[in-house]
mmCIF file of C-alpha atoms in Angstrom:
data_model
loop_
_atom_site.group_PDB
_atom_site.id
_atom_site.type_symbol
_atom_site.label_atom_id
_atom_site.label_comp_id
_atom_site.label_asym_id
_atom_site.label_seq_id
_atom_site.Cartn_x
_atom_site.Cartn_y
_atom_site.Cartn_z
ATOM 1 C CA MET A 1 -6.115 -75.510 29.062
ATOM 2 C CA THR A 2 -2.565 -76.347 27.996
ATOM 3 C CA ASP A 3 -1.947 -78.922 25.305
ATOM 4 C CA PRO A 4 -0.192 -81.953 26.896
ATOM 5 C CA ARG A 5 2.055 -82.287 23.836
ATOM 6 C CA VAL A 6 3.241 -78.705 24.282
ATOM 7 C CA GLU A 7 3.857 -79.314 27.989
ATOM 8 C CA HIS A 8 5.789 -82.498 27.167
ATOM 9 C CA GLN A 9 7.964 -80.708 24.588
ATOM 10 C CA THR A 10 8.550 -77.756 26.921
ATOM 11 C CA ARG A 11 9.644 -80.066 29.734
ATOM 12 C CA ARG A 12 11.805 -82.081 27.342
ATOM 13 C CA ASN A 13 13.518 -78.876 26.141
ATOM 14 C CA GLU A 14 14.142 -77.841 29.750
ATOM 15 C CA LEU A 15 15.724 -81.227 30.448
ATOM 16 C CA VAL A 16 17.886 -80.989 27.318
ATOM 17 C CA ASP A 17 19.204 -77.691 28.703
ATOM 18 C CA VAL A 18 19.907 -79.444 32.012
ATOM 19 C CA ALA A 19 21.694 -82.248 30.142
ATOM 20 C CA LEU A 20 23.763 -79.644 28.296
ATOM 21 C CA THR A 21 24.805 -78.120 31.620
ATOM 22 C CA VAL A 22 25.894 -81.546 32.883
ATOM 23 C CA LEU A 23 27.713 -82.308 29.626
ATOM 24 C CA GLU A 24 29.672 -79.049 29.497
ATOM 25 C CA ARG A 25 30.417 -78.980 33.228
ATOM 26 C CA ASP A 26 31.292 -82.632 33.827
ATOM 27 C CA GLY A 27 32.220 -83.960 30.383
ATOM 28 C CA PHE A 28 30.838 -86.638 28.110
ATOM 29 C CA ALA A 29 31.983 -89.521 30.317
ATOM 30 C CA SER A 30 29.863 -88.178 33.189
ATOM 31 C CA LEU A 31 26.688 -87.670 31.171
ATOM 32 C CA SER A 32 24.119 -90.159 32.435
ATOM 33 C CA VAL A 33 20.418 -90.421 33.156
ATOM 34 C CA GLY A 34 21.232 -90.222 36.867
ATOM 35 C CA ALA A 35 23.425 -87.130 36.500
ATOM 36 C CA VAL A 36 20.796 -85.304 34.450
ATOM 37 C CA ALA A 37 18.048 -86.282 36.900
ATOM 38 C CA ARG A 38 20.128 -85.096 39.877
ATOM 39 C CA GLN A 39 20.850 -81.772 38.181
ATOM 40 C CA ALA A 40 17.133 -81.375 37.382
ATOM 41 C CA GLY A 41 16.160 -82.239 40.957
ATOM 42 C CA ILE A 42 14.089 -85.253 39.936
ATOM 43 C CA LYS A 43 14.386 -89.003 40.315
ATOM 44 C CA PRO A 44 15.777 -90.946 37.327
ATOM 45 C CA PRO A 45 12.463 -92.734 36.592
ATOM 46 C CA SER A 46 10.847 -89.315 36.063
ATOM 47 C CA LEU A 47 13.391 -88.563 33.347
ATOM 48 C CA TYR A 48 12.183 -91.609 31.424
ATOM 49 C CA LYS A 49 8.881 -89.812 30.842
ATOM 50 C CA GLN A 50 10.820 -87.555 28.463
ATOM 51 C CA PHE A 51 13.701 -89.742 27.239
ATOM 52 C CA THR A 52 13.850 -93.468 26.610
ATOM 53 C CA SER A 53 17.579 -93.801 27.332
ATOM 54 C CA LYS A 54 20.927 -92.060 27.625
ATOM 55 C CA ALA A 55 21.224 -92.442 23.847
ATOM 56 C CA ASP A 56 17.951 -90.511 23.484
ATOM 57 C CA ILE A 57 19.392 -87.693 25.620
ATOM 58 C CA GLU A 58 22.543 -87.701 23.485
ATOM 59 C CA ALA A 59 20.458 -87.556 20.291
ATOM 60 C CA ALA A 60 18.537 -84.564 21.653
ATOM 61 C CA LEU A 61 21.817 -82.835 22.535
ATOM 62 C CA ILE A 62 23.223 -83.539 19.065
ATOM 63 C CA THR A 63 20.086 -82.083 17.467
ATOM 64 C CA LEU A 64 20.403 -79.012 19.687
ATOM 65 C CA GLY A 65 24.087 -78.681 18.847
ATOM 66 C CA PHE A 66 23.620 -78.735 15.083
ATOM 67 C CA ALA A 67 20.695 -76.301 15.346
ATOM 68 C CA ARG A 68 22.785 -73.876 17.403
ATOM 69 C CA LEU A 69 25.763 -74.249 15.096
ATOM 70 C CA ALA A 70 23.539 -73.355 12.130
ATOM 71 C CA ASP A 71 21.382 -70.662 13.706
ATOM 72 C CA GLU A 72 23.752 -68.922 16.109
ATOM 73 C CA TYR A 73 27.127 -69.275 14.397
ATOM 74 C CA ILE A 74 27.220 -70.324 10.734
ATOM 75 C CA GLY A 75 24.050 -68.535 9.599
ATOM 76 C CA PRO A 76 24.984 -65.138 11.038
ATOM 77 C CA ALA A 77 28.567 -65.468 9.783
ATOM 78 C CA ALA A 78 27.363 -66.300 6.278
ATOM 79 C CA SER A 79 24.941 -63.373 6.294
ATOM 80 C CA ALA A 80 27.472 -60.855 7.603
ATOM 81 C CA ALA A 81 30.483 -61.890 5.517
ATOM 82 C CA GLU A 82 31.576 -59.458 2.834
ATOM 83 C CA GLY A 83 34.453 -59.338 0.414
ATOM 84 C CA SER A 84 36.334 -62.079 -1.362
ATOM 85 C CA ARG A 85 35.677 -65.794 -1.390
ATOM 86 C CA LEU A 86 38.524 -66.155 1.129
ATOM 87 C CA ASP A 87 36.814 -63.589 3.390
ATOM 88 C CA HIS A 88 33.573 -65.596 3.278
ATOM 89 C CA ILE A 89 35.363 -68.880 3.920
ATOM 90 C CA THR A 90 37.319 -67.319 6.788
ATOM 91 C CA ALA A 91 34.061 -66.069 8.340
ATOM 92 C CA LEU A 92 32.484 -69.534 8.130
ATOM 93 C CA VAL A 93 35.593 -71.289 9.446
ATOM 94 C CA SER A 94 35.863 -68.765 12.294
ATOM 95 C CA ALA A 95 32.215 -69.320 13.217
ATOM 96 C CA TYR A 96 32.697 -73.094 13.199
ATOM 97 C CA ARG A 97 35.742 -72.751 15.445
ATOM 98 C CA ALA A 98 33.948 -70.308 17.769
ATOM 99 C CA PHE A 99 31.110 -72.798 18.236
ATOM 100 C CA GLY A 100 33.522 -75.605 19.104
ATOM 101 C CA LEU A 101 35.496 -73.470 21.536
ATOM 102 C CA ALA A 102 32.328 -72.185 23.220
ATOM 103 C CA ASN A 103 30.772 -75.674 23.438
ATOM 104 C CA PRO A 104 33.671 -78.142 23.532
ATOM 105 C CA GLN A 105 31.888 -81.106 25.076
ATOM 106 C CA LEU A 106 28.803 -80.635 22.915
ATOM 107 C CA TYR A 107 31.003 -80.346 19.823
ATOM 108 C CA LEU A 108 32.800 -83.577 20.700
ATOM 109 C CA LEU A 109 29.485 -85.350 21.355
ATOM 110 C CA MET A 110 28.109 -84.141 18.007
ATOM 111 C CA HIS A 111 31.002 -85.856 16.259
ATOM 112 C CA SER A 112 31.288 -88.968 18.438
ATOM 113 C CA LYS A 113 28.467 -91.014 16.916
ATOM 114 C CA PRO A 114 27.915 -92.403 13.423
ATOM 115 C CA PHE A 115 25.715 -90.074 11.408
ATOM 116 C CA THR A 116 22.218 -91.194 10.458
ATOM 117 C CA GLY A 117 20.032 -89.804 7.688
ATOM 118 C CA THR A 118 18.554 -87.128 9.939
ATOM 119 C CA ASP A 119 22.007 -86.262 11.274
ATOM 120 C CA SER A 120 23.159 -85.744 7.702
ATOM 121 C CA GLU A 121 20.340 -83.261 7.164
ATOM 122 C CA ARG A 122 21.360 -81.351 10.316
ATOM 123 C CA ILE A 123 24.998 -81.318 9.230
ATOM 124 C CA ASP A 124 24.059 -80.084 5.789
ATOM 125 C CA ARG A 125 21.918 -77.320 7.256
ATOM 126 C CA ALA A 126 24.537 -76.369 9.810
ATOM 127 C CA ALA A 127 27.650 -76.108 7.742
ATOM 128 C CA VAL A 128 28.058 -77.973 4.502
ATOM 129 C CA SER A 129 25.334 -76.173 2.529
ATOM 130 C CA ARG A 130 26.913 -72.810 3.400
ATOM 131 C CA LEU A 131 30.276 -73.956 2.057
ATOM 132 C CA ARG A 132 28.874 -75.193 -1.252
ATOM 133 C CA ALA A 133 28.674 -71.633 -2.565
ATOM 134 C CA PHE A 134 32.423 -71.248 -2.119
ATOM 135 C CA VAL A 135 33.890 -74.665 -2.912
ATOM 136 C CA ALA A 136 33.687 -77.152 -5.758
ATOM 137 C CA GLY A 137 30.560 -79.193 -5.064
ATOM 138 C CA PRO A 138 29.649 -81.558 -2.246
ATOM 139 C CA VAL A 139 33.041 -83.293 -2.227
ATOM 140 C CA GLY A 140 34.765 -79.939 -1.783
ATOM 141 C CA ALA A 141 32.330 -78.968 0.978
ATOM 142 C CA MET A 142 32.783 -82.272 2.818
ATOM 143 C CA SER A 143 36.569 -82.033 2.417
ATOM 144 C CA ALA A 144 36.509 -78.500 3.816
ATOM 145 C CA TRP A 145 34.402 -79.644 6.755
ATOM 146 C CA ALA A 146 36.746 -82.574 7.412
ATOM 147 C CA TYR A 147 39.753 -80.258 7.405
ATOM 148 C CA ALA A 148 38.185 -77.748 9.800
ATOM 149 C CA HIS A 149 36.848 -80.545 12.027
ATOM 150 C CA GLY A 150 40.242 -82.211 12.254
ATOM 151 C CA VAL A 151 42.016 -79.020 13.240
ATOM 152 C CA LEU A 152 39.308 -78.056 15.745
ATOM 153 C CA SER A 153 39.289 -81.517 17.324
ATOM 154 C CA LEU A 154 43.054 -81.322 17.774
ATOM 155 C CA GLU A 155 42.799 -77.804 19.179
ATOM 156 C CA LEU A 156 40.201 -78.909 21.729
ATOM 157 C CA VAL A 157 42.542 -81.570 23.111
ATOM 158 C CA GLY A 158 45.472 -79.145 23.279
ATOM 159 C CA ALA A 159 47.512 -80.645 20.441
ATOM 160 C CA PHE A 160 48.748 -77.292 19.113
ATOM 161 C CA PRO A 161 50.865 -74.605 20.761
ATOM 162 C CA PRO A 162 48.430 -71.741 21.488
ATOM 163 C CA GLU A 163 50.697 -69.173 19.879
ATOM 164 C CA LEU A 164 50.375 -70.964 16.516
ATOM 165 C CA LEU A 165 46.597 -71.329 16.434
ATOM 166 C CA ASP A 166 45.769 -68.119 14.569
ATOM 167 C CA ASP A 167 48.270 -69.002 11.846
ATOM 168 C CA ILE A 168 46.998 -72.580 11.667
ATOM 169 C CA TRP A 169 43.415 -71.386 11.229
ATOM 170 C CA ALA A 170 44.464 -68.856 8.587
ATOM 171 C CA ARG A 171 46.006 -71.740 6.659
ATOM 172 C CA VAL A 172 42.838 -73.784 7.069
ATOM 173 C CA SER A 173 40.851 -70.982 5.414
ATOM 174 C CA GLN A 174 43.443 -70.605 2.665
ATOM 175 C CA ALA A 175 43.481 -74.342 1.986
ATOM 176 C CA ILE A 176 39.688 -74.496 1.852
ATOM 177 C CA ALA A 177 39.720 -71.588 -0.597
ATOM 178 C CA GLU A 178 41.791 -73.836 -2.869
ATOM 179 C CA PHE A 179 38.811 -76.218 -3.036
ATOM 180 C CA ALA A 180 36.854 -73.416 -4.687
ATOM 181 C CA PRO A 181 35.694 -73.462 -8.270
ATOM 182 C CA ASP A 182 37.169 -70.904 -10.628
ATOM 183 C CA GLU A 183 35.384 -67.573 -10.464
#
């Protein structure tokens, strides 16, 4: 006999994946309970068995996004990076950028809402804690994150000439390295 809580969580996870498909395909403005239900092949009231509102769906997507950023991008980059502090910072910055480019709508959603206490924990796990080893304390880590986030957000909306992006990102890594404590 299957545990109903496990079934509920499994179905919820499936619907989060459906919501992610809708988000990335149609954009944030088109994400709705109705759109997710249509994509899942169910009626909207059935979706309310798993989510209380559109905001609940968004929160689940944000949780998924920060988990993927940490587990699939930042964590592996931090583990694989070798060499100088700049090499490590470049690996982390490149992983952060890769996540945003691979998941542009999810990335924008993750940064479109005010952060709560639990969001702060996800952010810390995903990116900031990895930077602390290479920059001067939490202010340096948050400053580095703000810098990378600003550049990535502008890149996602096409604000930079494509031929300059590699140089821009190299400068981001170099600037973040300046936040580093003396070795």
